[in-house]
Coordinates of C-alpha atoms in Angstrom, one line a residue:
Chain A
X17 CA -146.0 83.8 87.4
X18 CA -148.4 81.6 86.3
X19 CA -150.5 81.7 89.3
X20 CA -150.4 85.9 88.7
X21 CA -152.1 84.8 84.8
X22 CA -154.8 82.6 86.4
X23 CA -155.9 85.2 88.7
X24 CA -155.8 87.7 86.0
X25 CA -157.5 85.7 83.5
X26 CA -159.7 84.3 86.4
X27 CA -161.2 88.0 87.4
X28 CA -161.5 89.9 84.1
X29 CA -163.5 86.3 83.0
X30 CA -166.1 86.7 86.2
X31 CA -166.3 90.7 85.8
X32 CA -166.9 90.4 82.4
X33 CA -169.4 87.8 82.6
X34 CA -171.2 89.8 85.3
X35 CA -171.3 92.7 82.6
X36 CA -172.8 91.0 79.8
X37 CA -176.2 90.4 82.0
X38 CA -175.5 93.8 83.6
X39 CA -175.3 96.3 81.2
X40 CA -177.9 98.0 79.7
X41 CA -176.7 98.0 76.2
X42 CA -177.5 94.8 74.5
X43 CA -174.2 95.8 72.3
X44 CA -171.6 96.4 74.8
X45 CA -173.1 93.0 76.6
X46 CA -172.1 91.3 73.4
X47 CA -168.7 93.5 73.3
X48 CA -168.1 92.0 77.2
X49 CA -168.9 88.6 76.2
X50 CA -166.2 89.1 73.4
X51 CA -163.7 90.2 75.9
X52 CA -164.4 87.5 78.1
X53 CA -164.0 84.4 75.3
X54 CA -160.9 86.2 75.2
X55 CA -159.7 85.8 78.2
X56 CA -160.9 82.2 78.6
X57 CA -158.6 81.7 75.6
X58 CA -156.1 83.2 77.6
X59 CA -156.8 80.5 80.6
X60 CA -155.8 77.6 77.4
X61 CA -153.1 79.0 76.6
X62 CA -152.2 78.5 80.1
X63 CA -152.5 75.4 80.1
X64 CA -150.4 74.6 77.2
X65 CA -153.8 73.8 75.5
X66 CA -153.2 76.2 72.3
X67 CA -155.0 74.8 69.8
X68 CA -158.1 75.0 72.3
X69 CA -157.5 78.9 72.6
X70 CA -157.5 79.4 68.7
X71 CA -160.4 77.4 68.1
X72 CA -162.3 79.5 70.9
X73 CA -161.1 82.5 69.5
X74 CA -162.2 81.3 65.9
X75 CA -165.9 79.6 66.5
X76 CA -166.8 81.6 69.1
X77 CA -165.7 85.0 69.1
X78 CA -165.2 84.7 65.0
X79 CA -168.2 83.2 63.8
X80 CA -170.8 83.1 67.1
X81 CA -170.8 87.0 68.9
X82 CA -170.7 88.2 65.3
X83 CA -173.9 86.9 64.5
X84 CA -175.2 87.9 67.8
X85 CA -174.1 91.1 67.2
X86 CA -175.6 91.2 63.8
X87 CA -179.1 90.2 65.5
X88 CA -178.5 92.3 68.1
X89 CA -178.1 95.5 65.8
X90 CA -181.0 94.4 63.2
X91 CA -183.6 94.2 65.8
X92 CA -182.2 97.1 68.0
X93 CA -183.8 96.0 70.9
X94 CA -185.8 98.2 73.0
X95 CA -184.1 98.3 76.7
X96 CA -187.3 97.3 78.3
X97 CA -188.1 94.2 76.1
X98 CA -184.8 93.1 77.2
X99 CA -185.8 92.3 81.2
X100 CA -188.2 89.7 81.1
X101 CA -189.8 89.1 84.6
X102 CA -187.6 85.9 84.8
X103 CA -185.9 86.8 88.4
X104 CA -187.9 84.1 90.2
X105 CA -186.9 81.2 87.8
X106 CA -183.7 82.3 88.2
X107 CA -183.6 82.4 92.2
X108 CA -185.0 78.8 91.7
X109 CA -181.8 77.6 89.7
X110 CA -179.5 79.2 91.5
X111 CA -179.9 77.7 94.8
X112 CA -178.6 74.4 93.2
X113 CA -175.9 76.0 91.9
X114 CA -175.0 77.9 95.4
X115 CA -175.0 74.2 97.2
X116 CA -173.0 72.9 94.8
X117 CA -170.0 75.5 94.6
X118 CA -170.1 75.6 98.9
X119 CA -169.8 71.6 98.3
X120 CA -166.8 72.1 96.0
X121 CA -165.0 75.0 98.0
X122 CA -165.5 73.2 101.3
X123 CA -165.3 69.7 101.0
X124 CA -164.4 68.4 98.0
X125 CA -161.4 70.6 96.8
X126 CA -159.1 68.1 97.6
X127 CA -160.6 65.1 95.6
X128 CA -160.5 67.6 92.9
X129 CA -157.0 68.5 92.8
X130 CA -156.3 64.6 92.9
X131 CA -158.5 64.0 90.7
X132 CA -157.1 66.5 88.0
X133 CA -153.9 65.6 88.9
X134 CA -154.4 61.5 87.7
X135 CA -155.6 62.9 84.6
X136 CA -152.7 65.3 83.6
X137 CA -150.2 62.6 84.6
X138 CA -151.1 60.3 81.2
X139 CA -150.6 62.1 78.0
X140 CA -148.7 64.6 79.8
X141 CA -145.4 64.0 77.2
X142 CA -147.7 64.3 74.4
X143 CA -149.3 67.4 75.1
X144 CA -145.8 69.1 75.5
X145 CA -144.6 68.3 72.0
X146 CA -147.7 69.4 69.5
X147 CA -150.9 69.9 71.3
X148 CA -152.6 69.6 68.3
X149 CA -151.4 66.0 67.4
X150 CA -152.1 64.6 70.5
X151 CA -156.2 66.1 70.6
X152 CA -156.1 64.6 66.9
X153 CA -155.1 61.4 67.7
X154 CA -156.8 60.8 70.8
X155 CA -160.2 61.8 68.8
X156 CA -159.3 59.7 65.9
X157 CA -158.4 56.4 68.9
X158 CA -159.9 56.5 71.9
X159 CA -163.2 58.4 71.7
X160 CA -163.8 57.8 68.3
X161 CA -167.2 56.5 68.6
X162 CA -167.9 59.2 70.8
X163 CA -166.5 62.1 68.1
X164 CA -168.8 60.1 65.5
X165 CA -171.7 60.7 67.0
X166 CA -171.1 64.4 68.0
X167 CA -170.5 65.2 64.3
X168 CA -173.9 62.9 63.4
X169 CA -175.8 65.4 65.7
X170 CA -174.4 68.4 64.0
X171 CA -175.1 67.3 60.6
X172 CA -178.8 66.9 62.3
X173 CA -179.1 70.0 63.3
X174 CA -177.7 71.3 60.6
X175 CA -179.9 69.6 58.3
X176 CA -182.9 71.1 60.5
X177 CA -181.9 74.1 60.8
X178 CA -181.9 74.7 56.9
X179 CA -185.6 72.9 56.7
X180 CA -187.0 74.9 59.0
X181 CA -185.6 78.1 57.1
X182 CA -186.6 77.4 53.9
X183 CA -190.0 76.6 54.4
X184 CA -190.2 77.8 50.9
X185 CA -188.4 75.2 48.9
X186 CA -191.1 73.4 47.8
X187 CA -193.5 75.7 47.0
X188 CA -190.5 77.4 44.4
X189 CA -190.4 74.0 42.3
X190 CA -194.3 73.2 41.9
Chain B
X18 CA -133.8 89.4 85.0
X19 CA -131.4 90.4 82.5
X20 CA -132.0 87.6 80.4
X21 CA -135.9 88.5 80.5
X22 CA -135.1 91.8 79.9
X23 CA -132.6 90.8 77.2
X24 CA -135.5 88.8 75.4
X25 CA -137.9 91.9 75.7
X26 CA -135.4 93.5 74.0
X27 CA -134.9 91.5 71.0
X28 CA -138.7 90.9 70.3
X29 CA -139.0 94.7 70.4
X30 CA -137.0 95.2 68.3
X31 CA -138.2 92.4 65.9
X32 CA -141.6 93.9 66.1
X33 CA -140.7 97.3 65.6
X34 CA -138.5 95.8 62.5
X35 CA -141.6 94.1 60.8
X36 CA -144.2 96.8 61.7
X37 CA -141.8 99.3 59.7
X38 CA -141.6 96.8 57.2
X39 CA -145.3 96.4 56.7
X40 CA -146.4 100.4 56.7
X41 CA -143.8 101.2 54.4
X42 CA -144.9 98.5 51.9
X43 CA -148.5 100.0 52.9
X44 CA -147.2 103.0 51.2
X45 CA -145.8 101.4 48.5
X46 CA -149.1 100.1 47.9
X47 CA -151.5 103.2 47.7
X48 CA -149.0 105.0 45.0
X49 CA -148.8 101.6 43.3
X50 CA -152.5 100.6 43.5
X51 CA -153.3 104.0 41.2
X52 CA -150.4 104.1 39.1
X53 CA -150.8 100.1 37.9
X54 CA -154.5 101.1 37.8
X55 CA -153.7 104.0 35.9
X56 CA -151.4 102.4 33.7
X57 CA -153.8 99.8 32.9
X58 CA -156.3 102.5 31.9
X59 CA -154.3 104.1 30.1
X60 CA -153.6 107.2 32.4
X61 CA -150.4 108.4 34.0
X62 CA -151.7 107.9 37.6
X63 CA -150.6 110.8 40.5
X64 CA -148.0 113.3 39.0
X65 CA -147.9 116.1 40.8
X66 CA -146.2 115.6 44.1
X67 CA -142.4 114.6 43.8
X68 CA -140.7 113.0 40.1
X69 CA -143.6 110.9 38.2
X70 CA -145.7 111.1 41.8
X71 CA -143.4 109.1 44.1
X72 CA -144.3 111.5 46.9
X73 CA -148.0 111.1 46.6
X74 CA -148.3 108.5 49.9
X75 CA -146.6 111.0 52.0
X76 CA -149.0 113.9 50.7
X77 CA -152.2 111.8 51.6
X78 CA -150.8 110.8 54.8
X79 CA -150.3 114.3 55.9
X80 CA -153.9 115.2 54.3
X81 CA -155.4 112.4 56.6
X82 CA -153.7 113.7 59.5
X83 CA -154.5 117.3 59.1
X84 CA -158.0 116.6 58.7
X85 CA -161.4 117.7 60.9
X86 CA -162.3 114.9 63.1
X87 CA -165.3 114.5 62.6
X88 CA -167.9 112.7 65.2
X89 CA -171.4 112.6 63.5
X90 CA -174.3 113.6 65.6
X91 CA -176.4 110.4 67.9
X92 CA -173.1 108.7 67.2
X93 CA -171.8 106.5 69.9
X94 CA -168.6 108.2 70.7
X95 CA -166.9 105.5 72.5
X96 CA -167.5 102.6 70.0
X97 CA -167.1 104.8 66.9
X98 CA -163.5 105.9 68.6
X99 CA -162.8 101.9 69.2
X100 CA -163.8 100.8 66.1
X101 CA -160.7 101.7 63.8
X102 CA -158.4 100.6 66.5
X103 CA -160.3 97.3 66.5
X104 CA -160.0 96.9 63.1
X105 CA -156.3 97.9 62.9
X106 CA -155.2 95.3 65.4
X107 CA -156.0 92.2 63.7
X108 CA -154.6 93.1 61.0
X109 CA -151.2 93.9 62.2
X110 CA -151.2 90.9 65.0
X111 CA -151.2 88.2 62.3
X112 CA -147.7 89.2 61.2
X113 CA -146.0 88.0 64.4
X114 CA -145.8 84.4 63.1
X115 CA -145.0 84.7 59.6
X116 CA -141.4 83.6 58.2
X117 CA -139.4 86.5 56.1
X118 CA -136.5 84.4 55.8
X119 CA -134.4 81.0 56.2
X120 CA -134.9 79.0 59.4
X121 CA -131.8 79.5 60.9
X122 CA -130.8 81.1 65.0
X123 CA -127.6 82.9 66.0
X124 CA -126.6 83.7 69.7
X125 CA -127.2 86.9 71.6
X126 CA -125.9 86.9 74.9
X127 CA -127.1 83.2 76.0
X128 CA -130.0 83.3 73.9
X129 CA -131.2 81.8 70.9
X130 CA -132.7 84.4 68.5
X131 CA -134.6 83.4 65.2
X132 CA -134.0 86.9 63.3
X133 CA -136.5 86.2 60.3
X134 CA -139.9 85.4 62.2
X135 CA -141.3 87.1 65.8
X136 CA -142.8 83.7 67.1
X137 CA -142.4 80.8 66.0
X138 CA -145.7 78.8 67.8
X139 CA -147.0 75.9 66.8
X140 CA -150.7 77.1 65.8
X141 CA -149.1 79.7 63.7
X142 CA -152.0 79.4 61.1
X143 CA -154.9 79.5 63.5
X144 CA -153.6 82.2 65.1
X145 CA -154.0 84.2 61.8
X146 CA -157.0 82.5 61.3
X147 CA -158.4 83.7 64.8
X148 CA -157.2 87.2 64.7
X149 CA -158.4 87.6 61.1
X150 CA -162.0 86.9 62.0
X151 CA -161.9 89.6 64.8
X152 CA -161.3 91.9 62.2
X153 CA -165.0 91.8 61.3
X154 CA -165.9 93.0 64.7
X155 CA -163.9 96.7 64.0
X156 CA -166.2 96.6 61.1
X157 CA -169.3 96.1 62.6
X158 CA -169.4 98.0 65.1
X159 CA -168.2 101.2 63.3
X160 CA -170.5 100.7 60.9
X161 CA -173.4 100.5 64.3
X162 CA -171.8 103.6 66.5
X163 CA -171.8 106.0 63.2
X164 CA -175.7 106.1 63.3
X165 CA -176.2 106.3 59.8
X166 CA -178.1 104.1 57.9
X167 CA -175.3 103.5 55.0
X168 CA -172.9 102.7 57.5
X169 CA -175.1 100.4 59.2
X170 CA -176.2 98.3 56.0
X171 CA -172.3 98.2 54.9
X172 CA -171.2 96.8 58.1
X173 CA -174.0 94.2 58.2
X174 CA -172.9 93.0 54.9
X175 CA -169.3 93.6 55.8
X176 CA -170.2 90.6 58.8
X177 CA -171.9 88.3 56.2
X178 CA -169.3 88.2 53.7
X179 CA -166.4 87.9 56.1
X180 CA -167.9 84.9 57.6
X181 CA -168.9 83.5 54.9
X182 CA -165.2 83.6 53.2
X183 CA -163.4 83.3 56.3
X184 CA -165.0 79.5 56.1
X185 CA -163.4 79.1 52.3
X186 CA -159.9 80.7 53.5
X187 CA -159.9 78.0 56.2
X188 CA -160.7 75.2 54.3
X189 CA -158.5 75.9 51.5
X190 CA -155.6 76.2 53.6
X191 CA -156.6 72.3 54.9
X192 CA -154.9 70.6 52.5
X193 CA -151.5 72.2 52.7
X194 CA -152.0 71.5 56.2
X195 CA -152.3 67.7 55.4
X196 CA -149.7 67.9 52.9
X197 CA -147.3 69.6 55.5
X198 CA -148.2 68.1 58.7
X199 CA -147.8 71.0 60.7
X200 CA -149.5 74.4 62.0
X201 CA -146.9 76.3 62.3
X202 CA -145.8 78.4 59.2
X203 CA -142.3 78.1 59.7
X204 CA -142.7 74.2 59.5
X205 CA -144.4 74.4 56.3
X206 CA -142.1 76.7 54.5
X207 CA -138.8 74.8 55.3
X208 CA -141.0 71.4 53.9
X209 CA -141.2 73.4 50.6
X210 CA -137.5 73.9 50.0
X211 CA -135.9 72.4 47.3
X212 CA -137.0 74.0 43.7
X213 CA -140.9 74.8 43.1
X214 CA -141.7 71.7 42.4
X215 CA -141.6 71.2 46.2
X216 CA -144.1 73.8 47.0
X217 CA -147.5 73.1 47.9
X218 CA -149.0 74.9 44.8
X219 CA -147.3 72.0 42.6
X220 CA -146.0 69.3 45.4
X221 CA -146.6 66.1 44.4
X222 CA -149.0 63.4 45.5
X223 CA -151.9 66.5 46.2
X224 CA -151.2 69.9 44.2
X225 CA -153.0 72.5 45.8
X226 CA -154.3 74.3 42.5
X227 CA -158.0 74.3 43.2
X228 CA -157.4 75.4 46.9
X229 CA -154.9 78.3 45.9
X230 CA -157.9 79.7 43.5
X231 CA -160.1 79.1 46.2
X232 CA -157.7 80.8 48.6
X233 CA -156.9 83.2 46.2
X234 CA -160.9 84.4 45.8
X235 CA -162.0 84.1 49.1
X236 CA -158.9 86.0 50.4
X237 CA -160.2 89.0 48.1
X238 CA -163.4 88.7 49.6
X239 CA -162.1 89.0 52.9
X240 CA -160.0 91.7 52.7
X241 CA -163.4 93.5 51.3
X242 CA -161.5 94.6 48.1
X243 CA -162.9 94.4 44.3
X244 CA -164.8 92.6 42.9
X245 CA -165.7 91.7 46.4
X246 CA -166.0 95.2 47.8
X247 CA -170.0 95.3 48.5
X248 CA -169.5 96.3 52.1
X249 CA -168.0 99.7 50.6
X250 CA -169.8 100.1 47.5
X251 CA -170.1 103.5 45.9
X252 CA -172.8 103.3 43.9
X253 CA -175.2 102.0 46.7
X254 CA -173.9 103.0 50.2
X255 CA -172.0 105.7 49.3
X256 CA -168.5 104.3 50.9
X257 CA -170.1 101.4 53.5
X258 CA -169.0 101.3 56.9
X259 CA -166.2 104.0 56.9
X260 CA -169.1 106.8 55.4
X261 CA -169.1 109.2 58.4
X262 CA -165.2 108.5 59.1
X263 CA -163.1 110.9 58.4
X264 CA -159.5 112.0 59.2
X265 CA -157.5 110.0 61.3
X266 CA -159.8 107.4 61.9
X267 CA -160.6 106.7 58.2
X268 CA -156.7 106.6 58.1
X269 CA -156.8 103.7 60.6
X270 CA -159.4 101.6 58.4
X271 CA -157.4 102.1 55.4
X272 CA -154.3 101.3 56.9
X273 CA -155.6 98.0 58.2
X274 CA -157.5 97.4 54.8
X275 CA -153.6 97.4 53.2
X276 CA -152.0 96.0 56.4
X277 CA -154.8 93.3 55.8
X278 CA -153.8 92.5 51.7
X279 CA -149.9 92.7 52.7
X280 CA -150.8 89.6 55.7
X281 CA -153.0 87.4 53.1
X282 CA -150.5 87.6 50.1
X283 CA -147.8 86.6 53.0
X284 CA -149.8 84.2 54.3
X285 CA -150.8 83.0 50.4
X286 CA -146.9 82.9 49.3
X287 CA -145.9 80.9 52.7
X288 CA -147.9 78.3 52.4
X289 CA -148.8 77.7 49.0
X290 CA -145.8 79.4 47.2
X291 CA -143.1 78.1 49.2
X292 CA -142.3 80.8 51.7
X293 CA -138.8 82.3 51.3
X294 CA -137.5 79.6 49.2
X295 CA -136.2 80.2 45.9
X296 CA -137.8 78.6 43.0
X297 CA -134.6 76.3 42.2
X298 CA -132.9 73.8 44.4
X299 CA -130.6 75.7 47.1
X300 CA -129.9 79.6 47.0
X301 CA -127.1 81.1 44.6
X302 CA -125.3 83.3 46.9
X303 CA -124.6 79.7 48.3
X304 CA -123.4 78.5 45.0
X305 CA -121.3 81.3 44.1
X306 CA -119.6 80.7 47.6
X307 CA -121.2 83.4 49.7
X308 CA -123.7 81.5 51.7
X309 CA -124.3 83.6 54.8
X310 CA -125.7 86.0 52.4
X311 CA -128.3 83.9 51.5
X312 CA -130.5 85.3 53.8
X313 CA -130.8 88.1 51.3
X314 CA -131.9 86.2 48.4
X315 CA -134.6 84.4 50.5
X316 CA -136.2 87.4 51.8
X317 CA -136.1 88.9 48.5
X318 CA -138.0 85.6 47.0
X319 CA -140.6 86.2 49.5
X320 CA -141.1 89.7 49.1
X321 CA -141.4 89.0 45.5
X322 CA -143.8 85.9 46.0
X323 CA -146.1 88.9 48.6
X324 CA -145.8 91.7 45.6
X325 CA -147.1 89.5 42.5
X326 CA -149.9 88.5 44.9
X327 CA -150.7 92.2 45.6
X328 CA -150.5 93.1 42.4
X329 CA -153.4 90.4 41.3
X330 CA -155.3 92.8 43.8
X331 CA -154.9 95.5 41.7
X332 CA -155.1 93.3 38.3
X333 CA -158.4 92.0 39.7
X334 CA -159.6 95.5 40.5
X335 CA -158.8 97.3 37.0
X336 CA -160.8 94.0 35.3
X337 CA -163.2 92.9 36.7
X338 CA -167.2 94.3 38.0
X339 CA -168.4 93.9 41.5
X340 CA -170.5 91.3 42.1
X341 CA -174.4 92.1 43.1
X342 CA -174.8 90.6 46.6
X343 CA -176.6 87.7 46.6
X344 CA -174.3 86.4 43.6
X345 CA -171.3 86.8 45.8
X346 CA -173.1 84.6 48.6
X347 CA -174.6 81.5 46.6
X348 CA -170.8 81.6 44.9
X349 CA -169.4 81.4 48.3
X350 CA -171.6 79.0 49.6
X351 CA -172.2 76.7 46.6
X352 CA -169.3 76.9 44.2
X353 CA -166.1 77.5 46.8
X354 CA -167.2 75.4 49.6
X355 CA -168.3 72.3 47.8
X356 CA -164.7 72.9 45.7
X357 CA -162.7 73.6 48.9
X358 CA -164.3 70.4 50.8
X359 CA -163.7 68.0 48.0
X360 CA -159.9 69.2 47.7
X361 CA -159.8 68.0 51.4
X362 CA -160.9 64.9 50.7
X363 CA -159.1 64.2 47.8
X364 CA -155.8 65.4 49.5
X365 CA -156.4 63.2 52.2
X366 CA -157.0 60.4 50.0
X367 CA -153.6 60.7 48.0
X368 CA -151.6 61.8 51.2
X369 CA -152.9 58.3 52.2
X370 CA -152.2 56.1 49.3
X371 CA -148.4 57.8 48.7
X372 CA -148.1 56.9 52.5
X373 CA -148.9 53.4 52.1
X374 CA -147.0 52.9 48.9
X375 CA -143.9 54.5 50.4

C-alpha cells in the first residue's frame, strides 16, 4: 500500500516538475508547481512526518507560489522573454548531476538504505506519538545552535530586504 | 476488506453528515445576513417569498441555478471554470477536523467510531491553516482567467490581504497553542471543559483577550467580508474578482465565502471559546440524570458559540465603513502583528512561571 503512495506521489512530483519548465504559460507553470508541493506534502505524510506536510503546504504553496503568481500576472510576461538562451549553462550543470544519480542508482544504493535506516532507528518512538513535539524538542536540544543561527540569517535578510525597498525612508524625514 | 469497507462507510457518512450540516447553515445565513441587516436598518428585510421571507435562500438558489452561464470573451476557459471549484474546496476541507461534540467513541462492528468529529489528527490546526491559504489561489486566478481589468485588480488585492491576515490568524492562534499543548482541536477543546473560566478566552495564567480581537479582525479580513471587503468593493471594482461570474459559478464563490465564515467562527469558538463545552462545570442533562443525552446540549453550546460569532459578521457589516487599502495593510502589518507577537511572548512567559511555581 504504501509503496503504491510513493510511486504515486513519486510520478505526479517528476511530471509535474517537468511541466513547470515546460509549459508555455508562465501561469499554469506556477499552477504545476502548486500541484507538485502538493504532492511532496503527500510524500510527508507518508512518512509520518505531518507537521512537515502542513508547513509545506502553508509557506510554500500559501505564502511563496501566491506571490509568484501575483508577479507572474502583474508583469504578464511575454512568452518569448521567458526562454533566455541559457541551454548551454544548463548542459554544463547537468552533467554533474547525471554522474551523480548513475553513482547513487548503481553503486551506492545500498549504503543509502543503511544509512537511512541507522537514522530512523533513534527517535523512531518519538516520532510515532506527536511529530510535532519531537521536531520541537530536538530543535530546542540538540541543534539549537544550529536553529539560532538559521533564524539570525533570516532576520538579515529580512532586514535587507526592507532596506533595499525603501530606498525612500530617508529622504521622507529630511 | 470488510472492515476497510466498513470504515469507508462510516466516514461517508460522517462527511456527508457535516457537509449537510454546513450548506444548510449556509442558508440560514444569506436570509439572516439581510434580515439582521435589515432589522438593524430599520427595514423588514426579504418578505415576499414564503411567511416573513423564510423561503428566500431557496428562491436565490434556484435563481443562481437557472441562470446564463456566462464565459466572457479572451477569457481563459479552463482556469475561469477551475477557479470556483478551487475556491470552494478549501473551504469545505477545513471542517474535517473540527469537534461538534463531546470526546467520546462507541463500537460499530469492531471499530471505534468518534461520531462528533471526521478526523481527529494531530495537526488539526495547521491543516486549517494550510487549506485556508489555498483559498487565495481560487481567488486569484479567477480574478486572472476573467480577462477583465476589475477582476484582475480585485484578485491582486484579494492575494495581498489574504497573506497578509493569514499571518495574524496564525499567530493569534499561538498562544492557545501554548496554553493547550496540542495541535489538534479535539485536544484543546476537552482542556477547556470545566465552566468558562477554563476556556482559553479567560483561562488563567495567559487570557487570550488580545489574540481573540486579533483573531477576531484578521479572520474578517480573511474571509474578505466588511469592513475588510476591498477585494469586492462596489464602489471601485464594481464586485472584484467574481465581476464577470455569473450563475453557477458565482454560486460556487458565494457558497465558499459562507462555507468560509461558518469554518472561522468554528474554528474561533473551538479554540478560544471552549469548543462544545458548556459555560458551567459539567452538562445538565448529566445532572438531571440523563447523561447520554448530553451529547445534545454540547453540540447545541457550540452551535451557539459558531452563531454569535456569525452574527458579529453581520454586526460588523451594518456598522462599520470599509477601510481604504493601504489603511487596511499598515493596520495589519503594524498594529496586529506587533500585538499578536507580544501575546506570544507574554504567554510564553506566564505559561513558564505558572510551570515553575506549580
Amino acid at each position: 500500500m504504501s509503496q503504491l503512495f510513493f510511486g504515486y506521489f513519486a510520478g505526479m512530483i517528476a511530471i509535474t516538475s517537468i511541466l513547470v519548465v515546460a509549459l508555455r504559460n508562465p501561469v499554469y507553470s506556477a499552477l504545476s508547481l502548486l500541484v507538485m508541493f502538493f504532492h511532496v506534502a503527500g510524500l510527508f505524510i507518508t512518512l509520518h512526518a505531518e507537521f512537515l506536510a502542513a508547513v509545506q503546504i502553508i509557506v510554500y504553496a500559501g505564502a511563496i507560489l501566491v506571490l509568484y503568481l501575483f508577479v507572474v500576472m502583474i508583469l504578464n510576461v511575454a512568452q518569448d522573454d521567458r526562454y533566455h538562451s541559457q541551454w548551454r549553462i544548463a548542459g554544463v550543470v547537468c552533467i554533474p548531476l547525471l554522474i551523480e544519480s548513475m553513482l547513487l542508482l548503481s553503486g551506492g544504493a545500498g549504503a543509502v538504505n543503511t544509512g537511512s535506516r541507522s537514522l530512523q532507528s533513534g527517535p523512531q518512538d518519538a516520532i510515532d506519538t506527536d511529530n510535532t513535539l519531537a521536531i520541537g524538542k530536538t530543535l530546542f536540544s540538540t541543534y539549537l545552535f544550529p536553529f539560532e543561527v538559521a533564524s539570525l540569517v533570516l532576520l538579515v535578510a529580512m532586514i535587507g530586504a526592507i532596506v533595499l525597498a525603501k530606498r525612500d525612508i530617508g529622504e521622507h524625514n529630511t | 476488506m470488510t472492515e476497510f469497507g466498513l470504515r469507508l462507510a462510516i466516514s461517508m457518512t460522517q462527511i456527508a453528515a457535516v457537509m449537510g450540516v454546513v450548506v444548510i447553515t449556509v442558508l440560514i445565513l444569506t436570509l439572516a445576513e439581510r434580515k439582521v441587516l435589515g432589522w438593524m436598518q430599520d427595514r423588514m428585510g426579504p418578505m415576499e417569498v414564503g411567511p416573513y421571507g423564510i423561503l428566500q435562500p431557496f428562491a436565490d438558489a434556484i435563481k443562481l441555478f437557472f441562470k446564463e452561464d456566462i464565459v466572457p470573451a479572451g477569457a481563459n476557459k479552463f482556469l475561469f471554470t477551475m477557479a470556483p471549484i478551487l475556491c470552494l474546496i478549501p473551504a469545505f476541507i477545513g471542517f474535517a477536523v473540527i469537534p461538534w461534540g463531546p470526546n467520546q467513541t462507541f463500537e460499530v462492528g469492531g471499530i471505534t467510531v468518534r461520531p462528533f468529529v471526521i478526523s481527529d489528527i494531530n495537526i488539526g490546526i495547521l491543516y486549517i491553516l494550510a487549506f485556508a491559504s489555498l483559498g487565495a489561489y481560487g481567488i486569484i486566478l479567477g480574478g486572472w482567467a476573467s480577462n477583465s481589468k476589475y477582476s484582475l485588480l480585485g484578485g491582486l488585492r484579494s492575494a495581498a490581504q489574504i497573506i497578509s491576515y493569514e499571518l495574524n490568524v496564525g499567530l493569534s492562534i499561538v498562544g492557545v497553542l501554548i496554553l493547550g499543548g496540542s495541535l489538534s482541536l479535539v485536544k484543546i477543546t476537552d482542556a477547556q471543559a470545566g465552566g468558562f473560566w477554563n476556556w482559553y478566552l479567560f483561562a488563567l495564567p495567559a487570557p487570550q483577550i488580545f489574540a481573540f480581537v486579533v483573531y477576531v479582525i484578521s479572520s474578517v479580513a480573511e474571509t474578505n467580508r466588511v469592513p475588510f471587503d476591498l477585494p469586492e468593493a462596489e464602489s471601485e471594482l464594481v464586485a472584484g474578482f467574481f465581476t464577470e461570474y455569473s450563475g453557477l459559478r458565482f454560486a460556487f464563490f458565494f457558497l465558499a465565502e459562507y462555507a468560509n465564515m461558518v469554518l472561522v467562527s468554528c474554528v474561533a469558538a473551538a479554540m478560544f471559546l471552549g469548543g462544545w463545552n458548556a459555560p458551567y462545570p459539567g452538562t445538565i442533562m448529566a445532572f438531571i440524570g440523563l447523561p447520554s443525552l448530553a451529547w445534545v446540549e454540547n453540540t447545541m453550546w457550540f452551535a451557539v458559540k459558531t452563531y454569535s460569532f456569525l452574527f458579529l459578521f453581520f454586526w460588523l457589516r451594518a456598522t462599520l465603513p470599509r477601510l481604504r487599502y493601504d489603511q487596511l495593510m499598515r493596520f495589519g502589518w503594524k498594529v496586529l502583528l506587533p500585538i499578536a507577537l507580544g501575546n506570544i511572548v507574554v504567554t510564553a512567559l506566564a505559561v513558564f512561571f505558572y510551570q515553575q511555581m506549580k
